[in-house]
Short mmCIF file of C-alpha atoms in Angstrom, two decimals:
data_model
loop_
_atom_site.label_atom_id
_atom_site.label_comp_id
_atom_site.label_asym_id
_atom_site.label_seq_id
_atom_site.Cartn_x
_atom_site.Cartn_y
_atom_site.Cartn_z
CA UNK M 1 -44.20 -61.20 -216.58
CA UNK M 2 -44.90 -62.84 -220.12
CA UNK M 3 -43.64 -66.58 -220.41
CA UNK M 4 -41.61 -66.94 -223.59
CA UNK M 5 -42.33 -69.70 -225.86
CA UNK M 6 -40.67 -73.42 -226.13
CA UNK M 7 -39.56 -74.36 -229.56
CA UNK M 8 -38.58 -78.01 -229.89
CA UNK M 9 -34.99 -79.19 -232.32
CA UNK M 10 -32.98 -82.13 -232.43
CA UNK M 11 -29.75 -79.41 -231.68
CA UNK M 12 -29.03 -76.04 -230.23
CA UNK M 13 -26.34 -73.96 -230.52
CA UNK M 14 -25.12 -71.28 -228.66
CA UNK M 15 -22.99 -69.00 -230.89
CA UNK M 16 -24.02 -67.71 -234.38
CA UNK M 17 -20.33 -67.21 -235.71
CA UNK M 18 -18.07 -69.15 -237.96
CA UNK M 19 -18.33 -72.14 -236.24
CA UNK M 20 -21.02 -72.21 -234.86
CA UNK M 21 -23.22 -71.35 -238.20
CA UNK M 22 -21.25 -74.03 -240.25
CA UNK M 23 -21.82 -76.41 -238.12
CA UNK M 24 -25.79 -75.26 -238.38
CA UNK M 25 -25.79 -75.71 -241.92
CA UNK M 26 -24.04 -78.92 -241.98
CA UNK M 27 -26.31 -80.64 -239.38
CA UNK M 28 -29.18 -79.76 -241.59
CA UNK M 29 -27.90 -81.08 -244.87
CA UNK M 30 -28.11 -84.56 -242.29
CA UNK M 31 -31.56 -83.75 -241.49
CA UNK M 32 -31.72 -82.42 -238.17
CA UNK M 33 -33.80 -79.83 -236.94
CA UNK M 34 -31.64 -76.86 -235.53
CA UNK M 35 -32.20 -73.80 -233.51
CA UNK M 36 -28.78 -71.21 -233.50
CA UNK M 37 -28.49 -68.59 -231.10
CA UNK M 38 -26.77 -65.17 -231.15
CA UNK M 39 -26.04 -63.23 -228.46
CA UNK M 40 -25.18 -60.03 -230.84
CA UNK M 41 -27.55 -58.35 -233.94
CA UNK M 42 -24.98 -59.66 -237.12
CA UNK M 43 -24.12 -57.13 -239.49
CA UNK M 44 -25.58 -58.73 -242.72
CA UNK M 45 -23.78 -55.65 -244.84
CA UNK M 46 -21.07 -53.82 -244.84
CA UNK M 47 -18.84 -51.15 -246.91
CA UNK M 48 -17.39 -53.85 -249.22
CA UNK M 49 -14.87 -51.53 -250.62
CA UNK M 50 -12.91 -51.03 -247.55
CA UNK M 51 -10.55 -54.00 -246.60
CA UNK M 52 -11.87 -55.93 -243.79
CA UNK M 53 -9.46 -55.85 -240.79
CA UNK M 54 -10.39 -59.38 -239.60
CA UNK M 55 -9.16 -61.97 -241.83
CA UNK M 56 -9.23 -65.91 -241.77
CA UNK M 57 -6.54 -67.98 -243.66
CA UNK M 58 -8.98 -71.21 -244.26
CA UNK M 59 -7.71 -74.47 -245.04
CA UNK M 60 -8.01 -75.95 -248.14
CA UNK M 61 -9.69 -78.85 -246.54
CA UNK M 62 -12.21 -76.51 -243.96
CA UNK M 63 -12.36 -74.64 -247.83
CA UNK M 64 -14.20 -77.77 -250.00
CA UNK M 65 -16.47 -78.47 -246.63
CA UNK M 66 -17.54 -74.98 -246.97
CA UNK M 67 -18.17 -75.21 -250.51
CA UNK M 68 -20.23 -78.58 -249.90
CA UNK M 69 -22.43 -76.09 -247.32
CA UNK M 70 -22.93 -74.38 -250.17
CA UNK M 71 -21.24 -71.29 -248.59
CA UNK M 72 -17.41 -70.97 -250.46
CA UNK M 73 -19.59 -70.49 -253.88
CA UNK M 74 -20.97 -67.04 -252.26
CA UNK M 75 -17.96 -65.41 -251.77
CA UNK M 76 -16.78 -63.06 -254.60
CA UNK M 77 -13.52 -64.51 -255.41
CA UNK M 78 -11.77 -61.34 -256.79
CA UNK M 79 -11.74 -61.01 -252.61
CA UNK M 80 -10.31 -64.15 -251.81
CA UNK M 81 -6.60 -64.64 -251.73
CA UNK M 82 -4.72 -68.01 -252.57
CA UNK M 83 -1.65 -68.33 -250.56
CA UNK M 84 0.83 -70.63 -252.79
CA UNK M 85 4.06 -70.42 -250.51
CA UNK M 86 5.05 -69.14 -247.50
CA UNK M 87 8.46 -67.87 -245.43
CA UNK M 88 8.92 -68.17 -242.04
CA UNK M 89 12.41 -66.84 -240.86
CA UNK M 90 14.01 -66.88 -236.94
CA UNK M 91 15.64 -64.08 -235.24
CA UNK M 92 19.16 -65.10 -236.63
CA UNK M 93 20.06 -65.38 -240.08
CA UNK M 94 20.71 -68.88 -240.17
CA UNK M 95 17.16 -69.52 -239.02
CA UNK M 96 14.79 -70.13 -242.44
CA UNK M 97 11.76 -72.24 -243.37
CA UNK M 98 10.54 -72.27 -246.47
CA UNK M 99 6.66 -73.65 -247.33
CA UNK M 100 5.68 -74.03 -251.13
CA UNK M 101 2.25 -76.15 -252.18
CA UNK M 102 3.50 -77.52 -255.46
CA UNK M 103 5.93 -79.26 -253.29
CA UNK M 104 3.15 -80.95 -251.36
CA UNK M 105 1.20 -81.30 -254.43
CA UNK M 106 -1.17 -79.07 -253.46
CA UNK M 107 -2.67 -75.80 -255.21
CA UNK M 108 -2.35 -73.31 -252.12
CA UNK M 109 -1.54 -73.89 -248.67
CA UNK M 110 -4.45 -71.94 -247.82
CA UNK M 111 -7.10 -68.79 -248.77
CA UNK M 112 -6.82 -65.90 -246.86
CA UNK M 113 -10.92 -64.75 -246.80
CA UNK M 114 -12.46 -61.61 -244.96
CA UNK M 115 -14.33 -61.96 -241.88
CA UNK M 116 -17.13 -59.66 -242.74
CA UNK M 117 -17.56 -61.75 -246.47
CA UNK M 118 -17.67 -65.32 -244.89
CA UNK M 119 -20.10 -64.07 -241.87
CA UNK M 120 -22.19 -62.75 -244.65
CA UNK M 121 -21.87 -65.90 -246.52
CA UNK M 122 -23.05 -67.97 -243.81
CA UNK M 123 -25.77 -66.06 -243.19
CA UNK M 124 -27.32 -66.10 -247.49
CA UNK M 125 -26.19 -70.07 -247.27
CA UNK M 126 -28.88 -70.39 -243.62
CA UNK M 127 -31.57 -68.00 -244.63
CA UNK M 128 -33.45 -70.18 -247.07
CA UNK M 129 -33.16 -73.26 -245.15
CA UNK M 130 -36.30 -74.39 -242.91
CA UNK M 131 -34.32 -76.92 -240.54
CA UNK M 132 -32.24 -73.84 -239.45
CA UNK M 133 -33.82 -71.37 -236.95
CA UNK M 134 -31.94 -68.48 -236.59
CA UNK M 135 -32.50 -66.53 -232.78
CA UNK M 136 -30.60 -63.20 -232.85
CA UNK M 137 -30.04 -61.07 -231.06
CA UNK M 138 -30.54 -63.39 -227.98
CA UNK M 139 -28.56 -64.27 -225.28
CA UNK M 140 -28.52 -67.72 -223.39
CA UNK M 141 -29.42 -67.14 -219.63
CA UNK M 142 -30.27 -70.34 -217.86
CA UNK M 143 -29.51 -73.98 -219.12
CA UNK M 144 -30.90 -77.16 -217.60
CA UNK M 145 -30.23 -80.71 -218.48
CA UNK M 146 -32.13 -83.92 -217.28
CA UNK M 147 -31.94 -87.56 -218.78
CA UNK M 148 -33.87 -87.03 -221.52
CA UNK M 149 -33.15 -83.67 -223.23
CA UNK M 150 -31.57 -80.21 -222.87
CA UNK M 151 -33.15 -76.64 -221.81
CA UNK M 152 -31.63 -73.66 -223.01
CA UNK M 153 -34.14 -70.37 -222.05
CA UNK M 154 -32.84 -67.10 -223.76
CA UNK M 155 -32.97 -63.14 -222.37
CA UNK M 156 -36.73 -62.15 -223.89
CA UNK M 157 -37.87 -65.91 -222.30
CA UNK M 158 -37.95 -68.44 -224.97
CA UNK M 159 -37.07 -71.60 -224.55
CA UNK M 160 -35.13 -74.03 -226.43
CA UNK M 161 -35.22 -77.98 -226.14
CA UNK M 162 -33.32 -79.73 -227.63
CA UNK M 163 -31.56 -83.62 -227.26
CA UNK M 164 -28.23 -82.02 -227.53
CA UNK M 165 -26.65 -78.48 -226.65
CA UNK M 166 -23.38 -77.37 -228.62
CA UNK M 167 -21.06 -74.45 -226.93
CA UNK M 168 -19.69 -72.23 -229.94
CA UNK M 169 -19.69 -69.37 -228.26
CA UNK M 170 -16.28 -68.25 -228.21
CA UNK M 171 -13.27 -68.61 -225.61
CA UNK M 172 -15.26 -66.92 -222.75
CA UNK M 173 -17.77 -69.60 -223.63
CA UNK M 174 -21.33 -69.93 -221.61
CA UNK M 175 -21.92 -73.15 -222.38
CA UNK M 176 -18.81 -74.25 -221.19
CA UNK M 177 -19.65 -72.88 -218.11
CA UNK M 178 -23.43 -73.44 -217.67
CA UNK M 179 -22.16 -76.93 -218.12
CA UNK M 180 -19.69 -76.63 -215.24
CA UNK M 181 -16.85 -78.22 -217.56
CA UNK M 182 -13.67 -76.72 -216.02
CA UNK M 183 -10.81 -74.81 -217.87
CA UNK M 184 -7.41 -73.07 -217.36
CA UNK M 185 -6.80 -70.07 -219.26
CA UNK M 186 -2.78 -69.32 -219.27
CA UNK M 187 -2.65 -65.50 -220.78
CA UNK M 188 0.24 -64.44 -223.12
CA UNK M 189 0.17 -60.69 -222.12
CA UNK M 190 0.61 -60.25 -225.30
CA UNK M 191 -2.02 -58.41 -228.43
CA UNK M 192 -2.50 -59.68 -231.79
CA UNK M 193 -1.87 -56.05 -233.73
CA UNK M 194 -3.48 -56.15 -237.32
CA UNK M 195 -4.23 -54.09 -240.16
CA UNK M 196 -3.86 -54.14 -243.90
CA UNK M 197 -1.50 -52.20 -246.11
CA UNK M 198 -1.17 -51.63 -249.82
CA UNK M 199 2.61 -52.43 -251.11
CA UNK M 200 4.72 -51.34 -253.18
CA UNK M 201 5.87 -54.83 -254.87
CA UNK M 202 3.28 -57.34 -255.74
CA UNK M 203 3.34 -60.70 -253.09
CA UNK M 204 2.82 -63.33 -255.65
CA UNK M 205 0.76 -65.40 -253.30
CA UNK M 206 3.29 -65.27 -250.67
CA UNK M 207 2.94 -65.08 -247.14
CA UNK M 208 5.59 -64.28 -244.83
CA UNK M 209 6.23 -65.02 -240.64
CA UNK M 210 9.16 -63.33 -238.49
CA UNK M 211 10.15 -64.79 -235.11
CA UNK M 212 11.27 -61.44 -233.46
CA UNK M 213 12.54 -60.36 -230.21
CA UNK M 214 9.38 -58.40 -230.00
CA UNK M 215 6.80 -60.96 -230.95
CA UNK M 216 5.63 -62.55 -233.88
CA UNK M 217 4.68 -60.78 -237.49
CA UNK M 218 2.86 -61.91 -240.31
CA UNK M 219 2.37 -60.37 -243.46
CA UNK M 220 -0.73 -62.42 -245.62
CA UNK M 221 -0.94 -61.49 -248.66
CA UNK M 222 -5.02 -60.22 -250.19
CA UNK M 223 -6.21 -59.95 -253.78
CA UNK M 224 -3.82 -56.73 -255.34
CA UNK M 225 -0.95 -55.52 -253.95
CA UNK M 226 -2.42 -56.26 -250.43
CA UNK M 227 -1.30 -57.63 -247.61
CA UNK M 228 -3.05 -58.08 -244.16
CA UNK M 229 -0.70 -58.16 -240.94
CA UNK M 230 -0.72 -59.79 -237.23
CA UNK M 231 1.67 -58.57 -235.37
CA UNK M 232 1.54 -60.77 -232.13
CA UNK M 233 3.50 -58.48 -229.57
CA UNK M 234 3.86 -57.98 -225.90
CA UNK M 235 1.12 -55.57 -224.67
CA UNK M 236 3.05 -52.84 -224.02
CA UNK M 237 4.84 -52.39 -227.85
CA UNK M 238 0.83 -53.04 -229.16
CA UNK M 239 -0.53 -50.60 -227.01
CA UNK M 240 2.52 -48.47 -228.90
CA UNK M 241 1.27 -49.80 -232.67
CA UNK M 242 -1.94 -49.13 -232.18
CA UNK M 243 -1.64 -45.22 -231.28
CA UNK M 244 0.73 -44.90 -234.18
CA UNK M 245 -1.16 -42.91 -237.17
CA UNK M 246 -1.66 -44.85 -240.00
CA UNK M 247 1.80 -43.25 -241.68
CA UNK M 248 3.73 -44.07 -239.08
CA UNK M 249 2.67 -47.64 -238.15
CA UNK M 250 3.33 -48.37 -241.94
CA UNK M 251 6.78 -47.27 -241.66
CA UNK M 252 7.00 -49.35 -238.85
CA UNK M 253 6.07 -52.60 -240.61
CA UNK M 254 8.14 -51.95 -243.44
CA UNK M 255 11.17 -51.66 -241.62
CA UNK M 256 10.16 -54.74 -239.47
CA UNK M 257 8.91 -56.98 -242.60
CA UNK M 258 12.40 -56.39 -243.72
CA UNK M 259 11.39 -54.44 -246.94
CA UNK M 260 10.07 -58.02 -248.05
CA UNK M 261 7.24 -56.38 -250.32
CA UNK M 262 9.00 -52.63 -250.56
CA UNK M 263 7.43 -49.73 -248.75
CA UNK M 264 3.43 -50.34 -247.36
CA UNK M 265 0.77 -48.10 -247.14
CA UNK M 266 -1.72 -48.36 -244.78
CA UNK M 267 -5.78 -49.14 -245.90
CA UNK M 268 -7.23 -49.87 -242.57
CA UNK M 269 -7.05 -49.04 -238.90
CA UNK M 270 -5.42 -51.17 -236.83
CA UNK M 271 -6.81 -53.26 -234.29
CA UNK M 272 -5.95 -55.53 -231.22
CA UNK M 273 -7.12 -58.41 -229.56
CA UNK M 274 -5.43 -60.55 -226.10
CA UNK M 275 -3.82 -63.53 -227.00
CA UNK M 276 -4.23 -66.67 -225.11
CA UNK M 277 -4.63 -70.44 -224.22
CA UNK M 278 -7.55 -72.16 -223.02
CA UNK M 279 -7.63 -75.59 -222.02
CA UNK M 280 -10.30 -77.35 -221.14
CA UNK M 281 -10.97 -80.87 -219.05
CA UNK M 282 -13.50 -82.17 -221.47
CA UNK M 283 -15.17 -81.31 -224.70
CA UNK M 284 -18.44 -82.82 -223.71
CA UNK M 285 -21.22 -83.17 -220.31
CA UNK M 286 -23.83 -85.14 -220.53
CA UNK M 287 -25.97 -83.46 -223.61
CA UNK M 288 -23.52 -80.95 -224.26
CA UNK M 289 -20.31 -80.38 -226.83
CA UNK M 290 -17.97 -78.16 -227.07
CA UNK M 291 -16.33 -76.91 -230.66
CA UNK M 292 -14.18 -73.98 -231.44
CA UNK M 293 -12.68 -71.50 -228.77
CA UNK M 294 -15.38 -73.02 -226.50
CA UNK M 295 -13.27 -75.84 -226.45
CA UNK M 296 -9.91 -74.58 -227.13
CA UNK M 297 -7.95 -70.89 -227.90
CA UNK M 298 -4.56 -71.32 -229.40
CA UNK M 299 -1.72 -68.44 -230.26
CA UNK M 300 -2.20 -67.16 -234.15
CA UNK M 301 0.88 -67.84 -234.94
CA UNK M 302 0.48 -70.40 -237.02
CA UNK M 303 -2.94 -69.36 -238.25
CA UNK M 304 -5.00 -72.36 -237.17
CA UNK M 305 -7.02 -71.41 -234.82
CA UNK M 306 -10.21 -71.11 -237.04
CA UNK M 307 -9.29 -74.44 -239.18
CA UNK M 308 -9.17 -76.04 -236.03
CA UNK M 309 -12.67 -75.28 -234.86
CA UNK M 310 -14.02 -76.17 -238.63
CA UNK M 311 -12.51 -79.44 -238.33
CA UNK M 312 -14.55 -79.93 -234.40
CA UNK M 313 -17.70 -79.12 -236.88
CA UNK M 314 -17.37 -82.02 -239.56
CA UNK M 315 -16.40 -84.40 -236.92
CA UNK M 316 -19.45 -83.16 -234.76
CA UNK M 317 -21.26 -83.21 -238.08
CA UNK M 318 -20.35 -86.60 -239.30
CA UNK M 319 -20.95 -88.45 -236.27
CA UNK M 320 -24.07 -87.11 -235.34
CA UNK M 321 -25.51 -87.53 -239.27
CA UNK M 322 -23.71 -91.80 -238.78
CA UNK M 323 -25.66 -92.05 -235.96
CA UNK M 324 -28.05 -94.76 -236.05
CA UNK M 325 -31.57 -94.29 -236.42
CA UNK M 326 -32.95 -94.76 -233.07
CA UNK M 327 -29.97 -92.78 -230.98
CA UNK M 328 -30.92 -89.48 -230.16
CA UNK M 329 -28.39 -86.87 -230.60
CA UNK M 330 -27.39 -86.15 -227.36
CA UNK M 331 -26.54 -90.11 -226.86
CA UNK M 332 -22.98 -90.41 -224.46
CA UNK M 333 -21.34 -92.38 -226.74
CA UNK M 334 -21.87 -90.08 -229.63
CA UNK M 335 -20.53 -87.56 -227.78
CA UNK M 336 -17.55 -89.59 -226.23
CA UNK M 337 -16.95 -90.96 -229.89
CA UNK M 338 -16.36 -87.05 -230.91
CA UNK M 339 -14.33 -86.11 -227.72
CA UNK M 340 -12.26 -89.04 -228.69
CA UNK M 341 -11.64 -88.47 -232.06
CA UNK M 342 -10.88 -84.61 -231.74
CA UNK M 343 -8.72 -84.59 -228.51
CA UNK M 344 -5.27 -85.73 -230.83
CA UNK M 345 -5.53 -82.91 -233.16
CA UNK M 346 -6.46 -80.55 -230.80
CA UNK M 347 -3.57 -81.63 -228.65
CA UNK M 348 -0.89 -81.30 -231.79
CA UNK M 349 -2.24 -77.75 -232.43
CA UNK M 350 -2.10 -76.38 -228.64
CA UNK M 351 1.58 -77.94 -228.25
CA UNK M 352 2.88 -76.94 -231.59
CA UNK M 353 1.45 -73.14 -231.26
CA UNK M 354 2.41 -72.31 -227.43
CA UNK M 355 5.85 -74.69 -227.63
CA UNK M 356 6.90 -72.29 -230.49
CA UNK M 357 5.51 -69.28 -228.76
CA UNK M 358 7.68 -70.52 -225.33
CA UNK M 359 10.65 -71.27 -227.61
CA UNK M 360 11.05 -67.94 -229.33
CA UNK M 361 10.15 -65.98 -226.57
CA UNK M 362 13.26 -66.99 -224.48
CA UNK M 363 16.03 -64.53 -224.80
CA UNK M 364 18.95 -67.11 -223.74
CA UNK M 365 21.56 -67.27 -226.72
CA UNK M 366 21.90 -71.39 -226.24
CA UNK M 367 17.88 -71.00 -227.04
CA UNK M 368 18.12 -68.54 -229.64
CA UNK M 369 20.83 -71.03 -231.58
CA UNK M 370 18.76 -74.20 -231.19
CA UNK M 371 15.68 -72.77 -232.49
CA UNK M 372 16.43 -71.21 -235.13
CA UNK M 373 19.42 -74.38 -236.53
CA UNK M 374 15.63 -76.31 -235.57
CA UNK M 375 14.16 -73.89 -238.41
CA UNK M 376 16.98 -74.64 -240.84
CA UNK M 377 17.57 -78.29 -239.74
CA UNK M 378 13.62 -78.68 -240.78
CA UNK M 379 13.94 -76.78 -244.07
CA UNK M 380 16.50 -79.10 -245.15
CA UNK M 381 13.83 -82.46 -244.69
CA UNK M 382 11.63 -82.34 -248.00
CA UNK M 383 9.57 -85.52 -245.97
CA UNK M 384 8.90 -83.84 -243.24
CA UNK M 385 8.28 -80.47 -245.08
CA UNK M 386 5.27 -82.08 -247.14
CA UNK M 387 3.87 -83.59 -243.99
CA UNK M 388 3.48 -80.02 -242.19
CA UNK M 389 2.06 -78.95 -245.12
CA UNK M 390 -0.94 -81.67 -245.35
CA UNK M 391 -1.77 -81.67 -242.03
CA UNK M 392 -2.35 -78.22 -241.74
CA UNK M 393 -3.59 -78.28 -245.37
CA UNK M 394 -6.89 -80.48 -244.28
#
């Protein structure tokens, strides 16, 4: 058997994706040498007329880091959707929550952007850049650490070293486990449903959320008279959605969106994915970090799952390029210094998302009237309206 070749970086990491590519491009623009691994061949094109199922709603913040990586200015904007206000309503009348920017002083409250477009954006942003070395398709097998640096060989034999190892590979994360750092994974038995539907009345840049008796639905609101839904449901009614035909599921949504933006018309097939919460014990081993659903997965439901994991890559990013000059990058303290300044936001987000989740998922009628007077009580605080907005607006 062949022994694969050892490339030398200052950072490897494990997960080619949204996170794990930004955070690629922004350790370069600090000058460090890295190698990024994919464990699957990324589709670099795709039918750009069709709708992409998979959407992100990126912060306005996570949005002017990307443009720094010189990524945001790649996207075609007549694809990218500014979402100005936003409507969240219980499962009682009385229940209401309205979001607006120009309240906050902001522009939007966030950009709804295609999967497929941003992948593909990542990807033109990395290719002409000679501190990033791009391994894919190639899956990690083996990982060993020892005082001085990191070992990471791959599936055709290569080797990477490296002074630090970053897990963004997802929620079933390899790293995280290579590195032995526990976690507790508490399912929701539930599916996020989504799919995207023409309307019949034009959105206006408004997004809409239902607490329901049956889960969670979204409407987001894409370029046109567009919208793009998740529909966060118990298995069993998403297992029913998604072997609806495409006429059928619309008239579903319709009737469940209230009529908000008049009858839909579905534009893509739906699709599901298992909701969940991962926790884990630490973000970091010695020469290893954690960032994205490697180091936490949170319930959509309040759409800041991805935001969260681009905000672990500029902290990652910015204390690895403050470093001083003779610290290597897999130093503890950098890594404790990142652990520590993450583990408060991270903490807001997984309470906020699975407390809501907990809260509208009880059926009792005592529940049912706190949370949704809670909804109403909040709507009525301008303060405390404006502060929601900024923190999930950085």
């Amino acid at each position: 058997m062949s022994v694969g070749k050892t490339t030398v970086h200052d950072v490897a990491i494990i997960g080619g994706g949204l996170v794990g590519s930004s955070l690629a491009l922004a350790l370069s623009a600090v000058g460090l040498d890295v190698a990024l691994a994919e464990p699957l061949e990324l589709q670099t094109s795709t039918d750009i007329d069709a709708w992409d199922t998979r959407i992100y709603a990126i912060s306005p913040g996570n949005a002017a880091f990307l443009e720094q990586l010189n990524v945001w200015q790649r996207l075609d904007m007549k694809r990218v959707q500014r979402v100005e206000a936003m409507e969240i309503y219980g499962d009682a009348p009385a229940g209401q929550l309205n979001l607006n920017a120009y309240d906050a002083g902001l522009r939007e409250l966030a950009f709804i952007v295609e999967a497929g477009a941003l992948q593909r954006a990542m990807l033109q942003a990395m290719s002409g850049i000679e501190k990033v070395h791009f391994f894919s398709p190639a899956r990690a097998t083996e990982m060993t650490v020892s005082e001085a640096r990191a070992r990471v060989t791959l599936a055709d034999e290569t080797v990477l070293e490296a002074k630090l190892v970053v897990g963004a590979d997802g929620g079933d994360s390899w790293v995280r486990q290579a590195a032995e750092i526990a976690s507790r994974t508490n399912e929701y038995r539930q599916l996020g449903v989504v799919a995207n539907f023409e309307t019949e009345q034009p959105h206006r840049g408004l997004a809409f959320q239902w607490f329901r008796p049956d889960g969670v639905l979204a409407l987001l609101p894409l370029p046109g008279n567009h919208t793009s839904m998740v529909w966060a449901t118990p298995v069993d009614k998403a297992e029913a959605l998604l072997a609806m035909d495409a006429g059928a599921l619309a008239e579903m949504v319709t009737d469940a969106s209230r009529r908000a933006l008049g009858n839909l018309r579905g534009i893509s097939p739906a699709a599901g994915f298992p909701l969940r919460l991962t926790q884990v014990t630490r973000l970091i081993a010695p020469r290893v970090a954690l960032a994205g659903d490697a180091a936490h997965s949170v319930h959509p439901l309040a759409g800041q799952g991805v935001n969260l994991g681009m905000r672990d890559v500029r902290q990652l990013a910015m204390v690895l390029g403050e470093r001083l000059p003779r610290q290597d990058c897999g130093d503890w303290a950098l890594l404790r210094s990142y652990e520590r300044a993450r583990r408060e936001d991270i903490a807001a987000i997984k309470f906020s998302t699975d407390s809501l989740q907990k809260l509208f998922g009880n059926s009792s009628v005592w529940v049912s009237a706190a949370r949704n007077f809670g909804l109403s009580a909040v709507n009525q605080l301008a303060p405390l309206k404006k502060l929601l907005i900024h923190h999930a607006a950085g």
